[in-house]
PDB file of C-alpha atoms in Angstrom:
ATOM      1  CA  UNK A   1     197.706  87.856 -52.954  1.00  0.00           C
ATOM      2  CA  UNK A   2     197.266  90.181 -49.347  1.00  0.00           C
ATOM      3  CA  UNK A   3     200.106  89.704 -46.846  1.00  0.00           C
ATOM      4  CA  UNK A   4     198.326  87.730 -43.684  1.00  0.00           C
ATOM      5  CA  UNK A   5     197.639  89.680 -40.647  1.00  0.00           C
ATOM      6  CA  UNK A   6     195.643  92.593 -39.199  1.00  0.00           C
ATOM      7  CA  UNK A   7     195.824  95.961 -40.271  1.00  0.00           C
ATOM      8  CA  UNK A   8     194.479  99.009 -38.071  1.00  0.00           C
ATOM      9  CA  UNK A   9     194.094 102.577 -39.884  1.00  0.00           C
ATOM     10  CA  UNK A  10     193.271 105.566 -37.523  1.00  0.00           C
ATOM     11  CA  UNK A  11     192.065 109.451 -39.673  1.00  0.00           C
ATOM     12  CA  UNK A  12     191.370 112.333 -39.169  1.00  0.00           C
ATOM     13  CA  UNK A  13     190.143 115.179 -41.063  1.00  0.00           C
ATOM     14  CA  UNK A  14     188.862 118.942 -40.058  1.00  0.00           C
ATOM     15  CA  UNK A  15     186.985 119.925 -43.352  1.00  0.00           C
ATOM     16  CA  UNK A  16     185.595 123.117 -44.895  1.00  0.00           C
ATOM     17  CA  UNK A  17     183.047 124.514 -47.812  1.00  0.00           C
ATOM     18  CA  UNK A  18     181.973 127.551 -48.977  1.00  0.00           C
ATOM     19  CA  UNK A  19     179.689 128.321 -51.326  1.00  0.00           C
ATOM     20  CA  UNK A  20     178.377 131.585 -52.735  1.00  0.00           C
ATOM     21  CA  UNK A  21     175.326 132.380 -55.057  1.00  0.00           C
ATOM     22  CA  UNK A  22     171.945 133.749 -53.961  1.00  0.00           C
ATOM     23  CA  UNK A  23     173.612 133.669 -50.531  1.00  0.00           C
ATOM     24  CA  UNK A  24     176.392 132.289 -48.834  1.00  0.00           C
ATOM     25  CA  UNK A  25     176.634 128.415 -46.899  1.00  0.00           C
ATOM     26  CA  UNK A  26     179.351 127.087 -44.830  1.00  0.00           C
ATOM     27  CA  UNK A  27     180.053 123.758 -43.958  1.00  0.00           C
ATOM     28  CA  UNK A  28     182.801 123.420 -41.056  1.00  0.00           C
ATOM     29  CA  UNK A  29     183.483 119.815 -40.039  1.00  0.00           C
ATOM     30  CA  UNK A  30     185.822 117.053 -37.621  1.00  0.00           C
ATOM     31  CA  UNK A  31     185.946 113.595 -38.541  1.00  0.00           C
ATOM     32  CA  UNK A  32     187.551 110.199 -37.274  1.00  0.00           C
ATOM     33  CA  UNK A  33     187.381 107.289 -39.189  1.00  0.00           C
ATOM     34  CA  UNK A  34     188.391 103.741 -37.758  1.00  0.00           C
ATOM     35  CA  UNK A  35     188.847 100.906 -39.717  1.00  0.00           C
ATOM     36  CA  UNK A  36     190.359  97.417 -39.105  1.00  0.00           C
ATOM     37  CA  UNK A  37     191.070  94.945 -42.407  1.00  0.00           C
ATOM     38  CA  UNK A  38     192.242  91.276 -41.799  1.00  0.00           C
ATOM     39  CA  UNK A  39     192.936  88.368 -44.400  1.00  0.00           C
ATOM     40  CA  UNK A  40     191.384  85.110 -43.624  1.00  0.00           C
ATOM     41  CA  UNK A  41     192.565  83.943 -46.838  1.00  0.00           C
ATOM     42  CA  UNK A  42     195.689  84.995 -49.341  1.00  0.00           C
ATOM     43  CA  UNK A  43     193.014  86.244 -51.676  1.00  0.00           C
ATOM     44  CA  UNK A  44     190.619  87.687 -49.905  1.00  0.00           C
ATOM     45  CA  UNK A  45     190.084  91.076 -47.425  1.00  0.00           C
ATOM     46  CA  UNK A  46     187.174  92.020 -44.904  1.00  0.00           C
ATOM     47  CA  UNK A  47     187.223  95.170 -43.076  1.00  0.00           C
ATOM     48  CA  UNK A  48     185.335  96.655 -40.630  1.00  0.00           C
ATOM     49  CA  UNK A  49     184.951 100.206 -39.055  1.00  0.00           C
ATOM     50  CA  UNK A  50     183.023 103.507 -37.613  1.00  0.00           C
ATOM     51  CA  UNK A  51     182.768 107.155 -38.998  1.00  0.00           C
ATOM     52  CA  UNK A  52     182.322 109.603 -36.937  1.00  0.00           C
ATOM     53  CA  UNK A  53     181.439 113.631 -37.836  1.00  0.00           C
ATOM     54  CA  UNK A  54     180.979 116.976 -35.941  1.00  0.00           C
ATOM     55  CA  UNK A  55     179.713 119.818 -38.374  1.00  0.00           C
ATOM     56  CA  UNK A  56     178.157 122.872 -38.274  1.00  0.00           C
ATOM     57  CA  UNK A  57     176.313 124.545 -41.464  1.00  0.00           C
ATOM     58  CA  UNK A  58     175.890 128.367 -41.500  1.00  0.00           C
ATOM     59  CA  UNK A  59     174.266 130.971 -43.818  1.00  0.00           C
ATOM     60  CA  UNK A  60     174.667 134.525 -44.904  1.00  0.00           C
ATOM     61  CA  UNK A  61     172.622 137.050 -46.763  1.00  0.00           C
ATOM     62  CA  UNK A  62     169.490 134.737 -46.391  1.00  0.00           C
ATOM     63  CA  UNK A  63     166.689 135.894 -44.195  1.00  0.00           C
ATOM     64  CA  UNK A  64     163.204 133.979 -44.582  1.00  0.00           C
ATOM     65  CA  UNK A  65     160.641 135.652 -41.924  1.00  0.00           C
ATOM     66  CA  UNK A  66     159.897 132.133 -41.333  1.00  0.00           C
ATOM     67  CA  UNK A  67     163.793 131.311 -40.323  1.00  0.00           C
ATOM     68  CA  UNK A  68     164.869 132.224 -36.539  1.00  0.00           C
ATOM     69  CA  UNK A  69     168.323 130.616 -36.670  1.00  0.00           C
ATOM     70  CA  UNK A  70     170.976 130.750 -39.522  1.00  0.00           C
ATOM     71  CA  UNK A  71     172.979 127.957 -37.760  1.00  0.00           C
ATOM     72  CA  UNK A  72     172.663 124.204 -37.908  1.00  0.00           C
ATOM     73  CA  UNK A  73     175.317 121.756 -35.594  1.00  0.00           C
ATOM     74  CA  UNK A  74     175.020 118.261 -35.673  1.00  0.00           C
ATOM     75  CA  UNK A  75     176.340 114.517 -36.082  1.00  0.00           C
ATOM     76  CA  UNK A  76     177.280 112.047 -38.614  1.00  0.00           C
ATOM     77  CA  UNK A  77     178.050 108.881 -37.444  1.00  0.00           C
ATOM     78  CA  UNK A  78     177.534 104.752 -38.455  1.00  0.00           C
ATOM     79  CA  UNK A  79     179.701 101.959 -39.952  1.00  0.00           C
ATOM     80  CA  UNK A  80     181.557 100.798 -42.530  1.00  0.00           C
ATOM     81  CA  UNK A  81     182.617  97.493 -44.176  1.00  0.00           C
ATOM     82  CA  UNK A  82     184.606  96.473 -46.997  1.00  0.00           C
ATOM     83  CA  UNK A  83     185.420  93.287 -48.988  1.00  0.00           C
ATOM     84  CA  UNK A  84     188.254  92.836 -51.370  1.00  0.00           C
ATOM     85  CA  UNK A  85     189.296  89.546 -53.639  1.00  0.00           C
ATOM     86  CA  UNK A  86     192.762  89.922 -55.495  1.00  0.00           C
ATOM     87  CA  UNK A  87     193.397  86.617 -58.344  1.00  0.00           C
ATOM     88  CA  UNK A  88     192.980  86.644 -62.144  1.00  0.00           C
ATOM     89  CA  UNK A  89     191.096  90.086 -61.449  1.00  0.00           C
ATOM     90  CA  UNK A  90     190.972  93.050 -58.488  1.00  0.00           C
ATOM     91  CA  UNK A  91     187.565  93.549 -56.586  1.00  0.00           C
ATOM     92  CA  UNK A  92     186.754  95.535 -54.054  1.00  0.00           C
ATOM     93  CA  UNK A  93     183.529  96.559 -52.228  1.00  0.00           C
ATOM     94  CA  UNK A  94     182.528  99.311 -49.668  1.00  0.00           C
ATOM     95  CA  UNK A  95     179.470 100.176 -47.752  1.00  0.00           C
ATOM     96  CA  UNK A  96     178.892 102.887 -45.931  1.00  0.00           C
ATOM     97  CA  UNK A  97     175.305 103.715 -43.613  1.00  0.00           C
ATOM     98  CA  UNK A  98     175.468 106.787 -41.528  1.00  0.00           C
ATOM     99  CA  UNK A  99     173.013 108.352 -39.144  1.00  0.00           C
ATOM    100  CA  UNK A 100     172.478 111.952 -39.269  1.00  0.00           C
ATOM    101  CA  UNK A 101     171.208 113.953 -36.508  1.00  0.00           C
ATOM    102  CA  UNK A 102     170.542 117.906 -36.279  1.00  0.00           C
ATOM    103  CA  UNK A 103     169.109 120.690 -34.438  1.00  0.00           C
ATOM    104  CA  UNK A 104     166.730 121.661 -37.642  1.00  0.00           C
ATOM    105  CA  UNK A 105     165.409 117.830 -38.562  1.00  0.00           C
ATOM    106  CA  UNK A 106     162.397 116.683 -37.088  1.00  0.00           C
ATOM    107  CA  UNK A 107     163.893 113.452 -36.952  1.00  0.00           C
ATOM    108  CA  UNK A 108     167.093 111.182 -38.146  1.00  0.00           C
ATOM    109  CA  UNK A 109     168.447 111.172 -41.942  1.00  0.00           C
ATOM    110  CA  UNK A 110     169.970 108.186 -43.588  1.00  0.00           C
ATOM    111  CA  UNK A 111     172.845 107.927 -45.726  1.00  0.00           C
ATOM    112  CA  UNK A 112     174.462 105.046 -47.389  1.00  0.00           C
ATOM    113  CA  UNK A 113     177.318 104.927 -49.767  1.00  0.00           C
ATOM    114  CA  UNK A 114     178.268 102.069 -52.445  1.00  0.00           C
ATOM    115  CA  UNK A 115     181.668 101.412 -54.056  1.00  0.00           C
ATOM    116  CA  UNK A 116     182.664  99.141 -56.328  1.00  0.00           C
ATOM    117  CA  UNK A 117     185.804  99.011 -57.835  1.00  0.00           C
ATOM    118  CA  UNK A 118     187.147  96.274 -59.905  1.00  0.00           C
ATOM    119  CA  UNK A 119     190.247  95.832 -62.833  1.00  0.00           C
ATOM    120  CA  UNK A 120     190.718  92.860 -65.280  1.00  0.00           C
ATOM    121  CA  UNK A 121     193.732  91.424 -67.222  1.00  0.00           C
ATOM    122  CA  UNK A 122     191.370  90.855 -70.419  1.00  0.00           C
ATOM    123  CA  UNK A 123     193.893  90.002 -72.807  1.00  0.00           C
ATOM    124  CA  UNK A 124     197.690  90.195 -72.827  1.00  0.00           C
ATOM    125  CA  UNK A 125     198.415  93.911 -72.735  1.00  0.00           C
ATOM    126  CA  UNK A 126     194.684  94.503 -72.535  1.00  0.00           C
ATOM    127  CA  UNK A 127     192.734  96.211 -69.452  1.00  0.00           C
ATOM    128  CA  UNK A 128     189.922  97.111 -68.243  1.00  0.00           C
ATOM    129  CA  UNK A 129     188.807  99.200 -65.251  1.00  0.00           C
ATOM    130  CA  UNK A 130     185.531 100.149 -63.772  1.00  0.00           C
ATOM    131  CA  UNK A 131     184.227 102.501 -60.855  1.00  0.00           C
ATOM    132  CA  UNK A 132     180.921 102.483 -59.710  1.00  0.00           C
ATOM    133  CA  UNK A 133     179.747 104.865 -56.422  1.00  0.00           C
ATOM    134  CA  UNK A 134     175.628 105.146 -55.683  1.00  0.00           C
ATOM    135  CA  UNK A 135     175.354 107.344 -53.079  1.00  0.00           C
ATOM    136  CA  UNK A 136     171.617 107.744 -51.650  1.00  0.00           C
ATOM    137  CA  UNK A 137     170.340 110.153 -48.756  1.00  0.00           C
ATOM    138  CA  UNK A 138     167.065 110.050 -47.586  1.00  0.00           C
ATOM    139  CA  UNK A 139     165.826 113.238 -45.147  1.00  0.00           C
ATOM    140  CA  UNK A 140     162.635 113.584 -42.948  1.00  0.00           C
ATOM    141  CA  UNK A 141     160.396 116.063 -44.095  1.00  0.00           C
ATOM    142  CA  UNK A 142     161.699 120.037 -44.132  1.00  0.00           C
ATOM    143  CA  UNK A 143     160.146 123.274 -44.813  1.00  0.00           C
ATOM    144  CA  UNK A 144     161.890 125.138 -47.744  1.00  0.00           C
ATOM    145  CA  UNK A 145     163.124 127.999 -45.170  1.00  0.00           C
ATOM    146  CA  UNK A 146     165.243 125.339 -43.751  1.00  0.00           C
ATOM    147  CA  UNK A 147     166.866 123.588 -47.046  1.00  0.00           C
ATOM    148  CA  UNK A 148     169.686 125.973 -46.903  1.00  0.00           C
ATOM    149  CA  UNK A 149     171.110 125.044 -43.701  1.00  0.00           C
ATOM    150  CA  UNK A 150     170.526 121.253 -43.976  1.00  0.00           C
ATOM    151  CA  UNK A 151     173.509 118.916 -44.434  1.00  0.00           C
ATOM    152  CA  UNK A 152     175.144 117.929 -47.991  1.00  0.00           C
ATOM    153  CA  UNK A 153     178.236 115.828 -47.804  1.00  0.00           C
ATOM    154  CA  UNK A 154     180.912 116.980 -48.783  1.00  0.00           C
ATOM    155  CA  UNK A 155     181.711 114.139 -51.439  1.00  0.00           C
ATOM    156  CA  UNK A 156     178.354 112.437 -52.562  1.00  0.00           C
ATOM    157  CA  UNK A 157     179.055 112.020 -56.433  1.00  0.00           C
ATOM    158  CA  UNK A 158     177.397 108.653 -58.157  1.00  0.00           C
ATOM    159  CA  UNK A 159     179.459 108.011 -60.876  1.00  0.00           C
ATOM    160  CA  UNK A 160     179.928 104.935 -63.226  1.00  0.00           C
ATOM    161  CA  UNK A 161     183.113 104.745 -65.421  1.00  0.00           C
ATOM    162  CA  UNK A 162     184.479 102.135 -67.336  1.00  0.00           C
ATOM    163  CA  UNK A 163     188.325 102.647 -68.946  1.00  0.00           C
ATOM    164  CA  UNK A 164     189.956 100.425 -71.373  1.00  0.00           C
ATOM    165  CA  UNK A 165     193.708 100.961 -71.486  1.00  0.00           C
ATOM    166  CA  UNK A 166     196.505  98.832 -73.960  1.00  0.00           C
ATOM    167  CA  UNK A 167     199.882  98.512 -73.137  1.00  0.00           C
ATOM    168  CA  UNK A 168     201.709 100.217 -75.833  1.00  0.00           C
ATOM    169  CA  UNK A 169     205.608  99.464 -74.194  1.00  0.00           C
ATOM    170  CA  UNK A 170     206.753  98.720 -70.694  1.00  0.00           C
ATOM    171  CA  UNK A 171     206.432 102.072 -69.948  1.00  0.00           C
ATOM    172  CA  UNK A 172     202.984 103.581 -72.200  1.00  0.00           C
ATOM    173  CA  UNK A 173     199.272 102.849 -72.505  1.00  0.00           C
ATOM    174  CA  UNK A 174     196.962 104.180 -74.519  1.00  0.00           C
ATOM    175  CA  UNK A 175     193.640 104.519 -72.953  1.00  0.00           C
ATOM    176  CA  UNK A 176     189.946 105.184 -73.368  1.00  0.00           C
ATOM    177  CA  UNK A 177     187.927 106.285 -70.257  1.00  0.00           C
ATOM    178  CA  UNK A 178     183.906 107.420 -69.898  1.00  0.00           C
ATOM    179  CA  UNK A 179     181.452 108.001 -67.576  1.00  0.00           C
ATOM    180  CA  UNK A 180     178.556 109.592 -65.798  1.00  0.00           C
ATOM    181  CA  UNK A 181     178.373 111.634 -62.880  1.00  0.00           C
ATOM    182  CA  UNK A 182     175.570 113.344 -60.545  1.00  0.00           C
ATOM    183  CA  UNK A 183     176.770 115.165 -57.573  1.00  0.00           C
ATOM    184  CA  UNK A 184     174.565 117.677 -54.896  1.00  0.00           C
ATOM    185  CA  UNK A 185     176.254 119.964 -54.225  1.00  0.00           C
ATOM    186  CA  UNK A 186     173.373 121.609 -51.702  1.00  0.00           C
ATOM    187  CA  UNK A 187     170.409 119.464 -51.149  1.00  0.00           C
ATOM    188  CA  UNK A 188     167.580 120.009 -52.921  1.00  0.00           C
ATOM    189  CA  UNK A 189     169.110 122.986 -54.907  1.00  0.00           C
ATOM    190  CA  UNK A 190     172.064 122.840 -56.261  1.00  0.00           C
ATOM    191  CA  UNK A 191     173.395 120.154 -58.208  1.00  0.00           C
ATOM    192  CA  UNK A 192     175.804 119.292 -61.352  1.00  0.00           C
ATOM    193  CA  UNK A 193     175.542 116.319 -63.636  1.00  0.00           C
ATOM    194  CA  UNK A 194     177.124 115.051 -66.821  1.00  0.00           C
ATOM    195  CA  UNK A 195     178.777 112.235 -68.915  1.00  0.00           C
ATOM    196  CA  UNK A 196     182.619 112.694 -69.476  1.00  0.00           C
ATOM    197  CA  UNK A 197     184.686 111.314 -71.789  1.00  0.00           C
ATOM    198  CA  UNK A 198     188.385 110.935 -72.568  1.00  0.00           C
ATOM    199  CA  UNK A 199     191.328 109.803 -74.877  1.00  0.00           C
ATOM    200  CA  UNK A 200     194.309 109.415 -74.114  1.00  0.00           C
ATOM    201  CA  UNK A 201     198.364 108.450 -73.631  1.00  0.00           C
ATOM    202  CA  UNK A 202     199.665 107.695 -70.371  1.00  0.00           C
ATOM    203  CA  UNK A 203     203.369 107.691 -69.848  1.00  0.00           C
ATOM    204  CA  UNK A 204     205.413 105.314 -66.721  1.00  0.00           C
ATOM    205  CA  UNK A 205     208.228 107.043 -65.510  1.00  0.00           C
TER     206      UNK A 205
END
């Protein structure tokens, strides 16, 4: 079960990327996050906040004739909520919708973010866990001159992975974990994808 009463979590974050290839992108960033979580019953968790984000994206060694400006400020910003259930199994839900705003978009972008995490006594010394993230941004139209200065998030994976893990002692678990992951890592041209998979021991110290 939660302990009753309201909790209140204030962050903070200055944030930066580089990223070299054909050319060079930069991604300098602030961010406050806000978030309030309250317990209206000993099972069960809903939380509320806003994210906010400064950033600025920069190129080098790219010159399009078509380009006049290899900088690109702008905003992130939009709320959050969160539901979580704790009894014969762990559940907890997150979604995220953020407005984007820019100097180089002819209008706003969208971004929403789903997480769903959940864990499950199946049997005694049995478990199973799961992750799931979908992460979806939609942009207004761009020319390709543009594409390297728009905005890509820092963390925008969607991933699904499911582990099954047996309590060997008190103190050991043997495990089996696999998934699938997509992540941009610059919109519209870069991006890295795969299934992983993995066997293990884990040891409780």
């Amino acid at each position: 079960a939660f302990p009753t009463g309201i909790f209140l979590s204030l962050e903070g974050h200055l944030l930066y990327r580089d990223l070299t290839y054909t050319y060079r992108n930069s991604l300098d960033a602030g961010m406050i996050r806000a978030h309030a979580r309250f317990h209206p019953r000993p099972h069960l968790g809903i939380g509320g906040g806003v994210y906010l984000e400064r950033f600025r994206i920069a190129v080098q060694n790219y010159f399009p004739p078509e380009r006049s400006t290899d900088q690109n400020p702008g905003w992130r910003a939009g709320p959050e909520i969160s539901l979580e259930f704790s009894g014969n199994y762990f559940l907890t839900f997150t979604y995220r919708f953020l407005y984007h705003h820019s100097e180089l978009l002819s209008g706003a972008a969208r971004e929403q973010w789903i997480r769903l995490v959940g864990a499950w006594n199946c049997k005694p010394r049995w478990y199973l866990l799961l992750l799931l993230d979908y992460y979806f941004f939609s942009t207004p139209p761009s020319t390709p001159e543009v594409i390297p200065l728009l905005y890509s998030p820092l963390n925008n994976e969607s991933k699904f992975f499911l582990k099954i893990a047996h309590s060997v002692t008190r103190r050991s678990d043997l495990f089996l974990k696999g998934g699938f992951l997509r992540e941009e890592l610059v919109r519209n041209l870069v991006s890295l994808s795969g299934w992983q998979f993995t066997a293990g021991v884990e040891l409780h110290y």
